[in-house]
CSV table of C-alpha atoms and ligand atoms in Angstrom, one decimal:
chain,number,residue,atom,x,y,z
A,1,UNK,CA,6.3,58.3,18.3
A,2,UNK,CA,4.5,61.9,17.0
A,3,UNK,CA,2.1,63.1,19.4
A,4,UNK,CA,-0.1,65.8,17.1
A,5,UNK,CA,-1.7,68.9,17.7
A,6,UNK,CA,-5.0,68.7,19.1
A,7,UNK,CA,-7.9,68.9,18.3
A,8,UNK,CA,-7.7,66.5,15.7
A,9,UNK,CA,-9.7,64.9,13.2
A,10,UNK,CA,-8.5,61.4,11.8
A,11,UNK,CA,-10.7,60.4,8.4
A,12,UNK,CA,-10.6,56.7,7.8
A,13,UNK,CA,-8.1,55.0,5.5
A,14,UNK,CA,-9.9,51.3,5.4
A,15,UNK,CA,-7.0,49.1,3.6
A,16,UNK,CA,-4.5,51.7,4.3
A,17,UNK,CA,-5.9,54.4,1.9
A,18,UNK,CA,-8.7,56.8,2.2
A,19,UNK,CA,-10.8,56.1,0.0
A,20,UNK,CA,-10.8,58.4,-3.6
A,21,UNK,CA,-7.7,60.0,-2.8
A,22,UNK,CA,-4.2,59.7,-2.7
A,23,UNK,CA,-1.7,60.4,0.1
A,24,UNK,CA,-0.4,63.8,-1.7
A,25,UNK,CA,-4.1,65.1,-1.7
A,26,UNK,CA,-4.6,64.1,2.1
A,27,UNK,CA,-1.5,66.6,2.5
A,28,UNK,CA,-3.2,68.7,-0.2
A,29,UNK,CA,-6.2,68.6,2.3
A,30,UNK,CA,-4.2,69.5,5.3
A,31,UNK,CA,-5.1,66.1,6.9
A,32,UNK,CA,-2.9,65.9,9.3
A,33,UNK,CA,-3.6,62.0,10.3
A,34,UNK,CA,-5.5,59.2,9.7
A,35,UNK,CA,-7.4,55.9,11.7
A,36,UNK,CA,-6.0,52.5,10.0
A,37,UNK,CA,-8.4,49.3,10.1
A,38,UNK,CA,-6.7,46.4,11.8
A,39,UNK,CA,-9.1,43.7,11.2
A,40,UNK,CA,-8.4,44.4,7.0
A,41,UNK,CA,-4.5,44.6,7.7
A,42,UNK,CA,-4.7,41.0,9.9
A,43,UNK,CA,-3.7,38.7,7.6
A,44,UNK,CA,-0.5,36.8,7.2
A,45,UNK,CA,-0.3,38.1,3.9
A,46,UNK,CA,-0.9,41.6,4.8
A,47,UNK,CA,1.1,41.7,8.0
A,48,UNK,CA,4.0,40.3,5.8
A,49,UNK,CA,3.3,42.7,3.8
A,50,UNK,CA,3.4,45.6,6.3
A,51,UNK,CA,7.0,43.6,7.8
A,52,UNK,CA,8.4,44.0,4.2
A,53,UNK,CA,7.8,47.2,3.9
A,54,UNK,CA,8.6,48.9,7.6
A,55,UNK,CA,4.8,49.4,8.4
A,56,UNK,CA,1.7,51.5,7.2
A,57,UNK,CA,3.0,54.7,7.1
A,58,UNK,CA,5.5,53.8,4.2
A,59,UNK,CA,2.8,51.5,2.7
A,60,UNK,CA,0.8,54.7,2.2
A,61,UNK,CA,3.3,56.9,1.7
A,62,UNK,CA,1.9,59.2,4.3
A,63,UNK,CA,4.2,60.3,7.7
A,64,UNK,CA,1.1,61.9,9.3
A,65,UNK,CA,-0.4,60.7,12.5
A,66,UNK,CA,-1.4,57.1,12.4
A,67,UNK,CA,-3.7,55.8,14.8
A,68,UNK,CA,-4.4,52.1,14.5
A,69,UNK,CA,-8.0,50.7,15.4
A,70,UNK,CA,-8.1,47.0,17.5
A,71,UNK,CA,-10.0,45.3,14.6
A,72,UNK,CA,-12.8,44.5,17.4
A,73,UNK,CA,-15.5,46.9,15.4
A,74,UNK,CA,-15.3,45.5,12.4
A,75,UNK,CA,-15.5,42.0,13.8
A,76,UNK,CA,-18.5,42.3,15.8
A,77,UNK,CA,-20.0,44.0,13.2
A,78,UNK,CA,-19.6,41.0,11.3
A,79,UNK,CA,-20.5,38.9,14.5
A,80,UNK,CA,-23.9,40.9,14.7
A,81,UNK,CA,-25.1,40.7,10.9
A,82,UNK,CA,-24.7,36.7,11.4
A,83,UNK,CA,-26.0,36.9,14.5
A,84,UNK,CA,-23.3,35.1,16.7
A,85,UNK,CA,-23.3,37.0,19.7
A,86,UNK,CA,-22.3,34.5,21.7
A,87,UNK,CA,-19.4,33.5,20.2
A,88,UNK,CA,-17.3,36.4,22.1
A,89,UNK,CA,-15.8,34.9,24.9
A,90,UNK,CA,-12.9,35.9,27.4
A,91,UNK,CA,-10.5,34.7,25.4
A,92,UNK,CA,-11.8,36.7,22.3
A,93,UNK,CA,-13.4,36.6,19.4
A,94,UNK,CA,-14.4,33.4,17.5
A,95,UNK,CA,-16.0,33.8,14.4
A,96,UNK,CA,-16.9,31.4,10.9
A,97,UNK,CA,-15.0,33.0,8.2
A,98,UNK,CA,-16.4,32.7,4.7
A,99,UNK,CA,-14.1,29.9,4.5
A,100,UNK,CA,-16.4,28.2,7.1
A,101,UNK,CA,-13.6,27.3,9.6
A,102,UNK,CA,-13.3,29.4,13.2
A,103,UNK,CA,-10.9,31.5,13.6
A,104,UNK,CA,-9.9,33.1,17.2
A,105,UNK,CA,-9.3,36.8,17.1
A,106,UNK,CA,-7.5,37.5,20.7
A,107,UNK,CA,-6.5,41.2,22.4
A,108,UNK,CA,-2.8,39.6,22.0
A,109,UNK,CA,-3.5,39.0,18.2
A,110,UNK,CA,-4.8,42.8,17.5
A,111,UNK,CA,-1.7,44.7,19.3
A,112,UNK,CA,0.9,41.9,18.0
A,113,UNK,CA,-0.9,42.7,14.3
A,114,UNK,CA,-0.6,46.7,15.1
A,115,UNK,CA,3.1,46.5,16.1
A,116,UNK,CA,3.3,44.9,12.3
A,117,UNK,CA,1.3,48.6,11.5
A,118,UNK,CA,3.7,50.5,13.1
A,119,UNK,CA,1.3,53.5,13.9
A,120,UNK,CA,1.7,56.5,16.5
A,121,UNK,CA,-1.0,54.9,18.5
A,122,UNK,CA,-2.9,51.5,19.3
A,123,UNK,CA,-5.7,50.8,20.7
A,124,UNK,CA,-6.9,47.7,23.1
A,125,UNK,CA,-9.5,44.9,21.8
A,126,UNK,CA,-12.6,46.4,23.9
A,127,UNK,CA,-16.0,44.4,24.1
A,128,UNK,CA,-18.0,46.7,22.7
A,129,UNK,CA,-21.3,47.4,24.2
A,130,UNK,CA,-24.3,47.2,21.8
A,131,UNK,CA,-27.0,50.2,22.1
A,132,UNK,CA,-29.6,47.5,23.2
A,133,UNK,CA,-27.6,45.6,25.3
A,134,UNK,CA,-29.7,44.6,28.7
A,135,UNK,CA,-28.0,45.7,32.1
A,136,UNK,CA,-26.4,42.5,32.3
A,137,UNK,CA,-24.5,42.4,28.8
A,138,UNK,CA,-23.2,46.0,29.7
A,139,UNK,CA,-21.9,44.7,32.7
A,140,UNK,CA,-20.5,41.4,31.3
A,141,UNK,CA,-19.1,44.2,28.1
A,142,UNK,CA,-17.3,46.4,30.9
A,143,UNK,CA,-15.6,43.5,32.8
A,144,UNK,CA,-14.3,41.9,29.7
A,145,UNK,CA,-13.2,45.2,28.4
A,146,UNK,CA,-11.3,45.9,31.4
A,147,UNK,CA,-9.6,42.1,30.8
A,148,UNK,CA,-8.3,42.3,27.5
A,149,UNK,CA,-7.1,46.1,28.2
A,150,UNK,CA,-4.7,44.1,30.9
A,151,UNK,CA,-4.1,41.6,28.5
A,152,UNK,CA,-3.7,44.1,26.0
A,153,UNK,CA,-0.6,46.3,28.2
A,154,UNK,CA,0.5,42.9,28.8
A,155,UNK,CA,1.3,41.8,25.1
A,156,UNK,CA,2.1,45.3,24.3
A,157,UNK,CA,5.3,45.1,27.1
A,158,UNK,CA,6.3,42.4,26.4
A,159,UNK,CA,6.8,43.2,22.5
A,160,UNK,CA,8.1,46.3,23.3
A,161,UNK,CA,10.8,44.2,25.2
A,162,UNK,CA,11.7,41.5,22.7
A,163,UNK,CA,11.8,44.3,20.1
A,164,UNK,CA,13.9,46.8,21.9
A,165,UNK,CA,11.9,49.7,21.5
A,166,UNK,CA,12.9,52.2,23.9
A,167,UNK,CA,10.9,55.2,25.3
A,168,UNK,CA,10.6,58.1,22.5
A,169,UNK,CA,9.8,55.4,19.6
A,170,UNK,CA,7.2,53.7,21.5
A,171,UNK,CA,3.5,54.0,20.4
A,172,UNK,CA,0.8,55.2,22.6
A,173,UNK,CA,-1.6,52.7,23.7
A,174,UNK,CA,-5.1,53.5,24.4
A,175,UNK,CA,-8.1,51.9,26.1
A,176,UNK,CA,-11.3,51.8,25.4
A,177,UNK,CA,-14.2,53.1,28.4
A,178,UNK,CA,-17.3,51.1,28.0
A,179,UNK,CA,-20.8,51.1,30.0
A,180,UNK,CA,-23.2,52.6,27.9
A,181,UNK,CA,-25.9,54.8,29.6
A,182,UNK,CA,-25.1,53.5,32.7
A,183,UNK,CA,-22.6,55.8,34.7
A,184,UNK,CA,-21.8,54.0,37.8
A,185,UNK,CA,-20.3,51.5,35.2
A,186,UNK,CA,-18.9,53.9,33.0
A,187,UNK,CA,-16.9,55.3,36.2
A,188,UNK,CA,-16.0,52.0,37.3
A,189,UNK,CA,-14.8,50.6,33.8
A,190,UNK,CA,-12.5,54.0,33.6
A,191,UNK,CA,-11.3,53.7,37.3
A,192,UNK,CA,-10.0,50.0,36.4
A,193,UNK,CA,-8.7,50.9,33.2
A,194,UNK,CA,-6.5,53.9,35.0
A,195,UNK,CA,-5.5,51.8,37.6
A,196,UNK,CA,-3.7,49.7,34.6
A,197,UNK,CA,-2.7,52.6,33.2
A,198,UNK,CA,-2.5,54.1,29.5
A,199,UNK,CA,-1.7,56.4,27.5
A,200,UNK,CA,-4.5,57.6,25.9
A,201,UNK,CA,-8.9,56.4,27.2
A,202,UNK,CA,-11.4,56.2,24.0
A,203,UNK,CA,-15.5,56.8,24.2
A,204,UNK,CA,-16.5,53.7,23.3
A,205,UNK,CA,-20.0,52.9,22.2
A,206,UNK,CA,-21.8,55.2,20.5
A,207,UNK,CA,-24.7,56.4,22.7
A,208,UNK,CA,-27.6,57.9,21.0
A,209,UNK,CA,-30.4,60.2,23.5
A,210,UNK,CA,-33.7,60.9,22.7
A,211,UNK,CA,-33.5,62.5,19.2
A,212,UNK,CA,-31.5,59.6,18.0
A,213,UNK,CA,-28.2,62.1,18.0
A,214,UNK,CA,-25.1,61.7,20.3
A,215,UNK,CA,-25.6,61.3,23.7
A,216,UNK,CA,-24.0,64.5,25.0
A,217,UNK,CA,-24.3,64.4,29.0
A,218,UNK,CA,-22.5,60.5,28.7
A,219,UNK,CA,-19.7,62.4,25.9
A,220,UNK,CA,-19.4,65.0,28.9
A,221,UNK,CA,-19.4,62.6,32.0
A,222,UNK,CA,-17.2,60.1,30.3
A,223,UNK,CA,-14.7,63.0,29.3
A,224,UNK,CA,-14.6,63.9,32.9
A,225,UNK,CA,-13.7,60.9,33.9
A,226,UNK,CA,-10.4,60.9,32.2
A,227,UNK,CA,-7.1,62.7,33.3
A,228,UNK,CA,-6.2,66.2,31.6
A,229,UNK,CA,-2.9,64.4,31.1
A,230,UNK,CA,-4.2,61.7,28.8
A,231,UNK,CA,-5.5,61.4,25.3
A,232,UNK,CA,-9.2,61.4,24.9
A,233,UNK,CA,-10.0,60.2,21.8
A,234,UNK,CA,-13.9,60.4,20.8
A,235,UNK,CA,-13.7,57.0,18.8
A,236,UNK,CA,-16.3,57.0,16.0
A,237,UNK,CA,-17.9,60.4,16.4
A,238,UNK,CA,-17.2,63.5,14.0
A,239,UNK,CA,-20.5,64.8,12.6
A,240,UNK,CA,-19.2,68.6,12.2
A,241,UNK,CA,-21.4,70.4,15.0
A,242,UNK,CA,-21.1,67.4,17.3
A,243,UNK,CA,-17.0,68.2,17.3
A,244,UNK,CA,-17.5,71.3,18.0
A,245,UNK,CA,-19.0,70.5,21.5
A,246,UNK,CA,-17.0,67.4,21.8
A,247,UNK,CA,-13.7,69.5,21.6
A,248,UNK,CA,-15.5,72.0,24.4
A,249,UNK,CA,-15.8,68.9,26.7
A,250,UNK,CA,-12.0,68.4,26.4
A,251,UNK,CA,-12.0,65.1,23.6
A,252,UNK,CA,-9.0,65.7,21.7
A,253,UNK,CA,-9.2,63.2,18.8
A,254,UNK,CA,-12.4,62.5,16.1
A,255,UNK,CA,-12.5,59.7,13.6
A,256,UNK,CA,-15.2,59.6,11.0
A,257,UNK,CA,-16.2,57.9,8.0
A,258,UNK,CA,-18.6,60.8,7.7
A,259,UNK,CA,-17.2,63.3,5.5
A,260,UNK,CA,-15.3,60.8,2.9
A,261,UNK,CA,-19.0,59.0,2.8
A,262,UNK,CA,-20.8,61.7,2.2
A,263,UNK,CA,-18.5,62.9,-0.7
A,264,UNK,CA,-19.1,59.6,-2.2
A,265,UNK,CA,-23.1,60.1,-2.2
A,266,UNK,CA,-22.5,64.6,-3.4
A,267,UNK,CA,-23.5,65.5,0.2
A,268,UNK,CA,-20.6,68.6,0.5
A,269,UNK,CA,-20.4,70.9,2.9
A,270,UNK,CA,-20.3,74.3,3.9
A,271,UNK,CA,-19.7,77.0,6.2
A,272,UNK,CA,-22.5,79.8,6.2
A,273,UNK,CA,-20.5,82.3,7.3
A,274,UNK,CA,-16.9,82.6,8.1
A,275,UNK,CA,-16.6,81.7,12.2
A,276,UNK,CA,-15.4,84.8,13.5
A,277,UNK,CA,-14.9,83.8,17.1
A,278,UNK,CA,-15.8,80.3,19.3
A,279,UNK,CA,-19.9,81.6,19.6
A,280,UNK,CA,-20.0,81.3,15.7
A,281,UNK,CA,-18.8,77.7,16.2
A,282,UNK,CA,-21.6,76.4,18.7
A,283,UNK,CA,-24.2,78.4,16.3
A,284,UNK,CA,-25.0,75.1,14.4
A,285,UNK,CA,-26.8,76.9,11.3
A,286,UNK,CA,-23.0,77.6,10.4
A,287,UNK,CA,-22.8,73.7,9.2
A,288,UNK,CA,-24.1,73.9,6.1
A,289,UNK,CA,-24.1,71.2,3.3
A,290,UNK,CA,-25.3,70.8,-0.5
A,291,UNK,CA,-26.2,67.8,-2.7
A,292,UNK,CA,-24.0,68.6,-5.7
A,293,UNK,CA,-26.4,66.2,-7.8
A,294,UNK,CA,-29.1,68.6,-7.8
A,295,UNK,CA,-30.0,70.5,-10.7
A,296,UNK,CA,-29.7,74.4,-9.5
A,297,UNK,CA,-25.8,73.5,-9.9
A,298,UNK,CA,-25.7,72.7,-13.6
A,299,UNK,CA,-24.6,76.5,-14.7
A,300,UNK,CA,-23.7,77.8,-11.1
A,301,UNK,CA,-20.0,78.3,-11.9
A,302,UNK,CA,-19.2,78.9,-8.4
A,303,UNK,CA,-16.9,77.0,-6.0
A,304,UNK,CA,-18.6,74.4,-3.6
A,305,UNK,CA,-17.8,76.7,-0.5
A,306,UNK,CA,-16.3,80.3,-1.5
A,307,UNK,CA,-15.0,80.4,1.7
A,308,UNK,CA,-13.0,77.2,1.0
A,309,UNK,CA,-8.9,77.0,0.1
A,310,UNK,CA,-9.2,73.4,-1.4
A,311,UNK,CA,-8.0,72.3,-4.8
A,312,UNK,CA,-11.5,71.7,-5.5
A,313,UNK,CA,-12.8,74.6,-5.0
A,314,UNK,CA,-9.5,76.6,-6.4
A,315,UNK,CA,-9.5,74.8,-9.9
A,316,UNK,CA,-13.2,73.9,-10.2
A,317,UNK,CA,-17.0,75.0,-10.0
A,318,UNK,CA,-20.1,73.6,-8.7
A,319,UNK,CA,-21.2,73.5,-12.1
A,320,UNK,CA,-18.0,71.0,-13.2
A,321,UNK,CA,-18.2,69.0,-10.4
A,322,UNK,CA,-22.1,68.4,-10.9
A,323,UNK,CA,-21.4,67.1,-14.3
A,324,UNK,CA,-18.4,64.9,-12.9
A,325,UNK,CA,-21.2,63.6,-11.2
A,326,UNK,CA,-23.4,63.3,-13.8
A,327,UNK,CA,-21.1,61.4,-16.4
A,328,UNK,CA,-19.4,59.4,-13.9
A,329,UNK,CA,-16.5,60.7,-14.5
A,330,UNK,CA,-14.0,59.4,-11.5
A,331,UNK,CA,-13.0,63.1,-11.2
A,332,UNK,CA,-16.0,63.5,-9.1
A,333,UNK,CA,-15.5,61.5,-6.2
A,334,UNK,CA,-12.0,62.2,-5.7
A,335,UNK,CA,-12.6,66.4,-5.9
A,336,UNK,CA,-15.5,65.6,-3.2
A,337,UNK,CA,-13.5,64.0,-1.1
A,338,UNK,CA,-11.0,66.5,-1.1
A,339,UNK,CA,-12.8,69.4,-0.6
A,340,UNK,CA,-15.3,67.3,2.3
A,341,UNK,CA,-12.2,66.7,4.1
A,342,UNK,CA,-10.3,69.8,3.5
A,343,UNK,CA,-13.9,71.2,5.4
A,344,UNK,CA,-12.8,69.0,8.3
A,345,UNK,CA,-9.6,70.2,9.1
A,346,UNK,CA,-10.9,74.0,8.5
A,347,UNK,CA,-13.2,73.0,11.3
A,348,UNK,CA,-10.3,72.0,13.3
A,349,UNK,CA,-7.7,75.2,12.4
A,350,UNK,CA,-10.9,77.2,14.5
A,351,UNK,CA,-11.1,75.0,16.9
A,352,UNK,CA,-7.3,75.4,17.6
A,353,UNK,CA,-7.8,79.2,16.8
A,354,UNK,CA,-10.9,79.7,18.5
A,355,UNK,CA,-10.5,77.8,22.1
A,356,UNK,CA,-13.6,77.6,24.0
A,357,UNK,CA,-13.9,79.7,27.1
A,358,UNK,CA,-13.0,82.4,24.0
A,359,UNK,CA,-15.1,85.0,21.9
B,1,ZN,ZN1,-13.3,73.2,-1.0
């Protein structure tokens, strides 16, 4: 088991690859670790697959920070497009596959699948609570949260036994804090899932306020509510800014599909100015971003970012990259992506440069 430097910012690799880009430019990028989908690694053939080979890590042929996700996201996901809410039960999830036949995804299935993973760092089959759930879904969300978490630990020793995995090679395990908005059951949820103890606590749900952005006093509370001596990973967030003040609350780990998405579709971004201390990095006009489509880039023979170190922007202009863009040329995504997450992990070398309480 690796534990990383934190902050740290985890881009998603959906079938065991981020997508555009290979595992030398994630190194290129300075990515130092990625978030693995379970629910797309589940089946037999894949999990023999992963058994063949030793796990994800030389699947990808990345030895970076793996952390796996529970599967649960993409499954209710998939639940709540079909609208089958109600086939979530204590037991876990049942579903109709596009085969048509049921199949029952359990908190024992997702960490027996993840040991097949082999990453640095599970995480529990949580019930996730939905942004319009009524008072009492987000209670019903919490409590069977809190369940599978101990059924979770539970499957998780007893592999660890029958594998003989000793201490230093063990994975961190993390569980998931549910509640929504409400904090009396956000406190509650955390308090039970301490009592059972982990390694690492995850914000789950994302909570939107008023202006449709993330909900910043629950990031804050929930953060509060975890030990200093634990992980706190902010599942699911990692708009630039939003980091930023997620890092100053004391979350140590981002996942995002945000920045490899938005190289897909031109959006790149930028810095305005190089951060010189931490009040340049709460000054949000220093997130900048440009649609590379757009015709004022057609002769600009500039790099995306000038302030950037990226192969991208080293070996090609705005001007290339829009005509990449133009002509289809696969080229394009893959330089976008590159330079989109090289951004991310700038973000984070100031973060880790520039602590908050500092200049
Ligand atoms: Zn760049």
């Amino acid at each position: 088991m690796k534990t990383p430097e934190f902050p740290i910012f985890l881009p998603d690799a959906t079938h065991g690859a981020v997508r555009s880009v290979s595992s030398s430019d994630l190194i290129e990028a300075k990515v130092e670790g990625v978030v693995v989908n379970t629910y797309h690694l589940a089946d037999n053939e894949q999990r023999a697959k992963l058994d063949r080979t030793g796990g994800i890590k030389n699947m990808m042929d990345f030895q970076g920070f793996v952390a796996s996700d529970s599967g649960g996201w993409q499954l209710f996901s998939l639940i709540h497009r079909r609208g089958k809410k109600e086939h979530i039960t204590d037991e876990g999830v049942v579903f109709d596959s596009d085969e048509g036949k049921k199949v029952i995804f359990t908190p024992e299935k997702s960490v027996q699948t993840q040991f097949s993973i082999r990453p640095d760092m599970m995480i529990c089959l949580d019930d996730f609570t939905p942004p319009e759930a009524d008072s009492k879904r987000v209670r019903e969300s919490v409590e069977r949260t809190i369940l599978w978490a101990k059924k979770s630990k539970e499957e998780y020793l007893r592999i660890l036994d029958e594998q003989g995995i000793d201490e230093r090679k063990k994975p961190l395990l993390l569980a998931v804090i549910q509640g929504g908005t409400d904090k009396e059951l956000r406190k509650y949820c955390a308090q039970a899932l301490i009592d059972i103890g982990f390694d690492a606590y995850g914000f789950g749900g994302y909570v939107v306020d008023e202006n449709k952005g993330l909900d910043m006093e629950i990031s804050e509370y929930v953060a509060e509510l975890i030990p200093d001596d634990t992980i706190k990973f902010a599942l699911g967030t990692g708009k630039p800014y939003d980091i930023v003040r997620l890092s100053d609350m004391g979350w140590d780990i981002f996942d995002c599909t945000l920045p490899t998405r938005d190289a897909r579709h031109q959006r790149l971004y930028t810095f305005g100015n190089k951060p010189a201390g931490h009040k340049d990095l709460i000054n949000p006009d220093i997130f900048q971003f440009l649609y590379i489509g757009k015709q004022i880039f057609k002769e600009d023979n500039r790099p995306i970012d000038e302030l950037c170190d990226c192969y991208t922007c080293t070996n090609h202009t705005r001007a290339q990259l829009h005509n990449y863009f133009k002509t289809k040329d696969s080229m394009a995504l893959r330089l976008a992506t590159i330079h989109n997450l090289r951004h991310y992990t700038k973000l984070i070398e100031y973060l880790r440069e520039y602590k908050h309480g500092s200049n």
